[in-house]
Short mmCIF file of C-alpha atoms in Angstrom, two decimals:
data_model
loop_
_atom_site.label_atom_id
_atom_site.label_comp_id
_atom_site.label_asym_id
_atom_site.label_seq_id
_atom_site.Cartn_x
_atom_site.Cartn_y
_atom_site.Cartn_z
CA MET A 1 108.83 68.65 81.53
CA ALA A 2 106.13 67.72 84.04
CA ASP A 3 103.02 65.89 82.85
CA LEU A 4 100.06 68.09 83.82
CA ARG A 5 97.39 66.47 81.66
CA THR A 6 95.63 64.21 84.18
CA LYS A 7 94.77 64.24 87.88
CA THR A 8 96.72 61.00 88.33
CA ALA A 9 99.85 62.47 86.78
CA ARG A 10 99.58 65.68 88.79
CA ALA A 11 99.12 63.71 92.03
CA LYS A 12 102.65 62.34 91.60
CA LEU A 13 104.23 65.80 91.49
CA ALA A 14 105.96 67.44 94.45
CA THR A 15 103.77 69.68 96.61
CA GLY A 16 104.37 73.40 97.02
CA LYS A 17 106.39 73.57 93.81
CA ALA A 18 105.64 75.16 90.44
CA HIS A 19 105.52 72.65 87.56
CA ALA A 20 105.62 74.28 84.13
CA GLN A 21 104.62 73.36 80.60
CA LYS A 22 106.25 75.63 78.05
CA LEU A 23 103.85 77.39 75.66
CA GLY A 24 106.27 79.54 73.73
CA THR A 25 109.26 81.80 74.18
CA GLY A 26 109.22 83.06 77.75
CA ARG A 27 105.72 81.73 78.46
CA ALA A 28 104.40 78.68 80.28
CA LEU A 29 101.33 77.11 81.85
CA VAL A 30 102.17 76.49 85.50
CA TYR A 31 100.57 74.07 87.95
CA ARG A 32 101.24 74.31 91.69
CA ARG A 33 100.25 71.24 93.67
CA GLN A 34 98.86 71.62 97.20
CA THR A 35 98.92 69.16 100.09
CA GLU A 36 96.79 66.01 100.02
CA GLY A 37 93.07 66.72 99.83
CA ARG A 38 93.46 70.26 98.48
CA SER A 39 93.21 71.37 94.87
CA GLY A 40 96.22 72.84 93.13
CA SER A 41 96.18 76.02 91.06
CA TRP A 42 96.79 76.99 87.42
CA MET A 43 98.85 80.04 86.47
CA LEU A 44 100.18 81.70 83.34
CA ARG A 45 103.87 82.59 83.66
CA THR A 46 105.35 85.26 81.39
CA ALA A 47 108.99 86.35 81.26
CA LYS A 48 109.51 90.09 81.78
CA PRO A 49 111.75 92.00 79.37
CA THR A 50 113.67 93.34 82.37
CA GLY A 51 114.17 89.92 83.96
CA GLY A 52 112.11 87.69 86.21
CA TYR A 53 108.54 86.52 85.65
CA ALA A 54 104.99 87.81 85.91
CA HIS A 55 102.36 85.33 87.13
CA GLU A 56 98.62 85.44 86.54
CA THR A 57 96.30 83.04 88.33
CA LEU A 58 93.93 81.29 85.91
CA GLY A 59 91.92 79.26 88.41
CA THR A 60 91.84 76.25 90.71
CA ALA A 61 92.67 72.81 89.31
CA ASP A 62 89.97 70.12 89.24
CA ASP A 63 91.96 67.89 91.62
CA THR A 64 89.19 67.54 94.22
CA SER A 65 86.19 69.24 92.58
CA PRO A 66 84.57 68.94 89.13
CA ALA A 67 85.79 71.44 86.54
CA ASN A 68 83.27 74.15 85.70
CA GLY A 69 85.17 76.19 83.14
CA GLY A 70 85.13 79.19 85.46
CA ASP A 71 87.08 79.22 88.70
CA CYS A 72 87.76 75.45 88.63
CA LEU A 73 89.59 74.28 85.51
CA SER A 74 90.63 71.01 83.93
CA TYR A 75 93.99 70.83 82.18
CA GLU A 76 92.35 71.45 78.79
CA GLN A 77 90.40 74.44 80.12
CA ALA A 78 93.47 75.94 81.80
CA LEU A 79 95.51 75.48 78.61
CA SER A 80 92.77 77.08 76.51
CA LYS A 81 92.52 80.02 78.91
CA ALA A 82 96.29 80.50 78.94
CA VAL A 83 96.52 80.41 75.14
CA GLY A 84 93.59 82.82 74.95
CA GLN A 85 95.50 85.25 77.15
CA LEU A 86 98.55 84.96 74.92
CA ASP A 87 96.54 85.51 71.76
CA ALA A 88 95.34 88.94 72.91
CA ASP A 89 96.48 91.55 70.41
CA PRO A 90 98.99 93.76 72.29
CA SER A 91 98.28 96.66 69.94
CA LYS A 92 94.67 96.76 71.15
CA ILE A 93 95.41 96.81 74.88
CA THR A 94 93.86 99.90 76.45
CA VAL A 95 94.72 101.76 79.63
CA ALA A 96 91.24 101.04 81.00
CA ASP A 97 91.67 97.30 80.35
CA ALA A 98 94.95 97.28 82.26
CA LEU A 99 93.46 99.15 85.22
CA ASP A 100 90.42 96.86 85.45
CA ASP A 101 92.67 93.80 85.33
CA TRP A 102 94.94 95.29 88.02
CA ALA A 103 91.98 95.91 90.33
CA GLU A 104 90.71 92.34 89.98
CA TRP A 105 94.22 90.98 90.57
CA LYS A 106 94.59 93.04 93.76
CA CYS A 107 91.13 91.99 94.92
CA ARG A 108 92.31 88.39 95.12
CA THR A 109 94.41 89.30 98.17
CA ALA A 110 92.20 92.07 99.59
CA THR A 111 91.46 91.50 103.28
CA THR A 112 87.99 93.09 103.23
CA ALA A 113 85.14 93.63 100.77
CA LYS A 114 85.52 97.38 101.27
CA ARG A 115 89.17 97.23 100.24
CA CYS A 116 88.16 95.44 97.05
CA THR A 117 85.48 98.05 96.32
CA ASP A 118 88.01 100.84 96.87
CA LEU A 119 90.45 99.21 94.44
CA ARG A 120 87.81 98.89 91.72
CA ASN A 121 86.63 102.46 92.23
CA GLN A 122 90.19 103.74 92.02
CA ALA A 123 90.78 101.83 88.78
CA ARG A 124 87.58 103.22 87.26
CA ARG A 125 88.41 106.75 88.41
CA ILE A 126 91.83 106.70 86.76
CA GLY A 127 90.48 104.90 83.70
CA LYS A 128 87.96 107.68 83.02
CA ALA A 129 90.88 109.93 82.07
CA PHE A 130 91.92 107.46 79.34
CA PRO A 131 88.62 105.80 78.27
CA THR A 132 89.75 104.54 74.85
CA THR A 133 93.50 105.20 74.90
CA ALA A 134 95.65 102.24 73.83
CA LEU A 135 99.05 101.59 75.36
CA LYS A 136 100.71 102.10 71.98
CA THR A 137 99.23 105.62 71.64
CA LEU A 138 99.65 106.74 75.25
CA THR A 139 102.26 109.50 75.62
CA ALA A 140 104.14 110.93 78.58
CA ARG A 141 102.44 114.24 77.80
CA ASP A 142 99.02 112.57 78.24
CA VAL A 143 99.97 111.24 81.67
CA THR A 144 101.52 114.54 82.77
CA ALA A 145 98.44 116.48 81.67
CA TRP A 146 96.25 114.08 83.65
CA MET A 147 98.37 114.58 86.78
CA ASN A 148 98.18 118.35 86.39
CA SER A 149 94.39 118.14 86.10
CA ILE A 150 94.25 116.34 89.45
CA VAL A 151 96.18 119.16 91.12
CA GLU A 152 94.07 121.85 89.48
CA ALA A 153 90.83 120.20 90.65
CA GLY A 154 91.43 121.07 94.32
CA THR A 155 92.17 124.05 96.53
CA ASN A 156 95.14 122.54 98.37
CA PRO A 157 97.95 122.08 95.80
CA GLN A 158 100.23 120.18 98.18
CA ALA A 159 97.52 117.68 99.05
CA ARG A 160 96.46 117.32 95.42
CA ARG A 161 100.05 116.65 94.34
CA ALA A 162 100.15 113.82 96.88
CA THR A 163 96.91 112.44 95.45
CA ALA A 164 98.31 112.65 91.92
CA ASN A 165 101.44 110.78 93.03
CA ARG A 166 99.39 107.95 94.51
CA GLU A 167 97.27 107.67 91.37
CA LEU A 168 100.40 107.69 89.18
CA ALA A 169 101.87 104.79 91.17
CA VAL A 170 98.71 102.75 90.53
CA LEU A 171 98.66 103.65 86.84
CA LYS A 172 102.30 102.64 86.38
CA ALA A 173 101.84 99.36 88.25
CA ALA A 174 98.72 98.45 86.27
CA LEU A 175 100.18 99.27 82.86
CA THR A 176 103.49 97.55 83.51
CA ARG A 177 101.83 94.40 84.83
CA TYR A 178 99.42 94.14 81.91
CA ALA A 179 102.12 94.87 79.33
CA ASP A 180 104.33 92.14 80.81
CA LEU A 181 101.51 89.60 80.88
CA HIS A 182 100.66 90.20 77.24
CA ASN A 183 104.23 90.41 75.99
CA TYR A 184 103.69 94.01 74.87
CA GLN A 185 106.76 95.18 72.95
CA GLY A 186 105.77 98.78 72.20
CA ALA A 187 106.88 102.02 73.84
CA ARG A 188 106.16 102.36 77.56
CA ALA A 189 105.68 106.11 77.79
CA TRP A 190 104.36 105.96 81.35
CA VAL A 191 107.71 104.81 82.73
CA SER A 192 109.38 108.20 82.16
CA VAL A 193 106.74 110.25 84.00
CA GLN A 194 108.01 111.47 87.38
CA LYS A 195 105.96 112.12 90.50
CA PHE A 196 105.54 115.59 91.99
CA THR A 197 108.00 116.77 94.61
CA LYS A 198 107.00 118.67 97.77
CA ALA A 199 103.80 116.67 98.13
CA ASP A 200 102.36 116.12 101.61
CA SER A 201 101.57 112.40 101.78
CA PHE A 202 98.60 113.06 104.02
CA GLY A 203 97.36 116.24 102.37
CA LYS A 204 94.54 117.86 104.31
CA ARG A 205 94.43 115.04 106.82
CA MET A 206 97.86 115.89 108.27
CA VAL A 207 96.43 118.07 111.04
CA ILE A 208 97.47 117.58 114.66
CA LEU A 209 95.33 119.24 117.32
CA THR A 210 96.38 120.12 120.84
CA GLU A 211 94.69 118.14 123.59
CA ALA A 212 92.59 121.19 124.42
CA GLU A 213 91.42 121.44 120.80
CA GLU A 214 90.58 117.73 120.73
CA ALA A 215 88.49 118.16 123.89
CA ARG A 216 86.71 121.10 122.29
CA LEU A 217 85.92 119.06 119.20
CA ILE A 218 84.53 116.14 121.20
CA ASP A 219 82.44 118.45 123.40
CA ALA A 220 80.95 120.15 120.32
CA ALA A 221 79.80 116.88 118.72
CA ARG A 222 76.47 115.15 119.25
CA GLN A 223 76.75 112.19 121.63
CA ASP A 224 77.24 109.32 119.18
CA VAL A 225 79.80 111.31 117.19
CA ALA A 226 81.52 112.33 120.42
CA ASP A 227 81.79 108.65 121.40
CA LEU A 228 83.34 107.80 118.04
CA LEU A 229 85.85 110.65 118.30
CA LYS A 230 86.69 109.73 121.89
CA ALA A 231 87.37 106.14 120.83
CA LEU A 232 89.72 107.41 118.13
CA GLN A 233 91.48 109.64 120.64
CA LEU A 234 91.95 106.77 123.11
CA THR A 235 93.25 104.23 120.59
CA GLY A 236 94.78 106.02 117.62
CA ALA A 237 92.78 103.66 115.41
CA ARG A 238 91.35 104.44 112.00
CA CYS A 239 87.70 105.44 111.95
CA GLY A 240 86.69 102.37 109.97
CA GLU A 241 88.35 100.10 112.53
CA ILE A 242 86.34 101.56 115.41
CA ALA A 243 83.16 101.66 113.33
CA GLY A 244 83.60 97.97 112.49
CA ALA A 245 84.31 96.78 116.05
CA VAL A 246 81.62 94.79 117.86
CA VAL A 247 81.04 94.21 121.56
CA SER A 248 82.74 90.79 121.52
CA ASP A 249 85.93 92.39 120.18
CA LEU A 250 86.46 93.84 123.65
CA GLU A 251 87.87 91.33 126.14
CA GLY A 252 89.15 92.79 129.38
CA ASN A 253 91.85 95.29 128.52
CA ARG A 254 92.25 94.06 124.94
CA LEU A 255 90.43 95.30 121.88
CA ALA A 256 90.53 93.52 118.51
CA LEU A 257 90.45 95.81 115.48
CA THR A 258 90.17 94.93 111.81
CA GLY A 259 91.33 97.32 109.10
CA LYS A 260 93.27 97.62 105.88
CA THR A 261 96.33 95.97 107.44
CA GLY A 262 94.32 93.01 108.73
CA ARG A 263 93.27 92.13 112.26
CA ARG A 264 95.28 93.15 115.32
CA VAL A 265 94.71 93.23 119.08
CA ILE A 266 95.66 96.34 121.05
CA VAL A 267 96.15 96.68 124.79
CA LEU A 268 94.16 99.33 126.69
CA SER A 269 95.05 101.03 129.95
CA PRO A 270 92.63 100.35 132.84
CA ASP A 271 90.91 103.73 132.37
CA LYS A 272 90.49 103.22 128.63
CA ALA A 273 89.27 99.65 129.07
CA GLU A 274 86.67 100.86 131.59
CA TRP A 275 85.45 103.55 129.18
CA PHE A 276 84.93 100.97 126.44
CA ARG A 277 83.31 98.53 128.89
CA LEU A 278 80.73 101.15 129.86
CA LYS A 279 79.99 101.82 126.19
CA ALA A 280 79.57 98.10 125.53
CA GLY A 281 77.19 97.66 128.46
CA ASN A 282 75.19 94.44 128.30
CA ARG A 283 74.48 94.60 124.59
CA HIS A 284 74.63 91.59 122.25
CA PRO A 285 78.17 90.36 121.42
CA ASP A 286 77.58 91.11 117.73
CA ALA A 287 76.26 94.63 118.36
CA PRO A 288 78.49 97.55 117.27
CA LEU A 289 80.80 98.60 120.09
CA ILE A 290 80.49 102.32 119.26
CA PRO A 291 77.14 102.64 117.44
CA ARG A 292 75.29 105.53 115.85
CA GLN A 293 72.49 107.20 117.78
CA ASP A 294 70.00 104.69 116.29
CA GLY A 295 72.04 101.76 117.65
CA GLN A 296 73.26 100.66 114.21
CA ALA A 297 76.83 100.42 112.97
CA TRP A 298 78.35 103.45 111.30
CA PRO A 299 78.20 103.13 107.49
CA ASP A 300 81.32 103.86 105.48
CA GLY A 301 81.78 107.65 105.54
CA GLY A 302 78.67 108.14 107.65
CA HIS A 303 80.60 110.09 110.28
CA MET A 304 82.04 112.70 107.94
CA LYS A 305 79.16 115.20 107.79
CA PRO A 306 78.45 115.25 111.56
CA VAL A 307 82.20 115.59 112.23
CA ARG A 308 82.33 118.62 109.92
CA THR A 309 79.42 120.07 111.88
CA ALA A 310 81.32 119.54 115.14
CA VAL A 311 84.48 121.07 113.68
CA LYS A 312 82.56 124.20 112.74
CA ALA A 313 80.83 124.38 116.12
CA ALA A 314 84.19 124.03 117.90
CA GLY A 315 85.68 126.88 115.89
CA LEU A 316 88.45 124.72 114.43
CA PRO A 317 89.99 124.98 110.93
CA GLU A 318 87.75 123.49 108.25
CA ASP A 319 90.43 121.00 107.16
CA VAL A 320 90.23 119.17 110.51
CA THR A 321 88.85 115.64 110.13
CA SER A 322 88.45 112.64 112.42
CA TYR A 323 91.92 111.55 111.27
CA ALA A 324 93.39 114.36 113.38
CA LEU A 325 92.69 112.23 116.48
CA ARG A 326 94.85 109.43 115.07
CA HIS A 327 97.64 111.88 114.25
CA GLY A 328 97.43 113.30 117.76
CA PHE A 329 97.63 109.87 119.37
CA ILE A 330 100.68 108.87 117.33
CA SER A 331 102.56 112.15 117.73
CA ARG A 332 102.06 112.20 121.51
CA ALA A 333 103.14 108.58 121.86
CA LEU A 334 106.34 109.40 120.00
CA SER A 335 106.92 112.51 122.12
CA ARG A 336 106.70 110.35 125.28
CA GLY A 337 109.46 108.15 123.96
CA VAL A 338 107.35 105.13 123.01
CA PRO A 339 109.46 103.10 120.52
CA THR A 340 108.43 103.67 116.92
CA VAL A 341 108.01 99.95 116.29
CA ALA A 342 105.57 99.71 119.23
CA VAL A 343 103.57 102.70 117.99
CA ALA A 344 103.43 101.24 114.47
CA GLN A 345 102.22 97.88 115.77
CA HIS A 346 99.56 99.50 117.97
CA VAL A 347 98.07 101.70 115.23
CA GLY A 348 98.41 99.18 112.39
CA SER A 349 101.04 101.02 110.37
CA SER A 350 104.69 100.56 109.42
CA VAL A 351 107.82 101.99 111.00
CA ASP A 352 108.75 103.62 107.67
CA MET A 353 105.36 105.33 107.41
CA ILE A 354 105.50 106.55 111.01
CA GLU A 355 109.01 107.95 110.61
CA ALA A 356 108.27 109.60 107.26
CA THR A 357 105.00 111.17 108.39
CA TYR A 358 105.88 112.38 111.87
CA ALA A 359 109.47 113.48 111.32
CA LYS A 360 108.37 117.11 111.66
CA PHE A 361 105.99 118.66 114.15
CA THR A 362 104.40 122.06 114.24
CA ALA A 363 105.51 124.82 116.60
CA ALA A 364 102.22 124.48 118.50
CA GLN A 365 102.83 120.80 119.23
CA LEU A 366 106.43 121.41 120.29
CA ALA A 367 105.32 124.18 122.63
CA GLU A 368 102.62 121.96 124.14
CA TRP A 369 105.03 119.09 124.77
CA PHE A 370 108.22 120.83 125.84
CA ALA A 371 107.50 124.43 126.93
#
């Protein structure tokens, strides 16, 4: 067994490898050494009943910085924290605890602050349905009733079933992870709950407009909203990616976008590049590329109300959102024979998602493309 007690002892261990100190049956304090000059990390490793291990990061080791008992831990502090985790009474674990822990765990690898906020909000939203429910008292009937309540809360059953399915996936992941970490041996009622069938994964957002309808929508919008919609139409990007782009992200015919899948660079045709160049003008490199009418960046969700106004003015169905421009871009690219992998790379998605979402097209789109 590796000696983890001192910095000197840990410095002799192999880099990039997990070195464990057994704490009990199926549980261990793990130290992973980094390259010279970088601090290693402490983790709690717990064996899963179904095989394999669950790992929980405890903090950074005090290899290069003084221990503070918080995010930088000495051996004694890491051991105490690990034992404290193990001593948690499994019978008192609540659904809300598991969801909060899941959100914080996911936040460690979130690419943006917004993504982290979304994860925490989602955990709190689900947790409100089970504010004091313990894992040992949770029943499949409770979970099913909660899913039904999500469907009943909206006017589009197919879309709401998709929402319920996404929330169920998060609930299952959070409860299973927390139960594994704390060696919970009780019944896992959530495992048997099945997702809804016939659920549209995009719900209301899965609307594809004809090019004429897109033009009508853009023409009906006020100028700053029209610019935002036009940018979405030209790139197939997500609204947040365009809203977050700054002038310096545009270099020639390349535009850098940052979104939930990270940062990517897309290639623009000469006409599209010229349109963006005119919008950028001679403004400061850090200025928003497609700003609001006051020159500031679009806040999260700030486009939604003016887009609804434009949708109404254009005489389009009320379930049309800015996402319809992304759907239109992707569906037309596929209809032109652009390889799915190229489309997925351009719009920051996966081949599986593209194929699953756009496998079927409406009669209106087919008529527009092939008639």
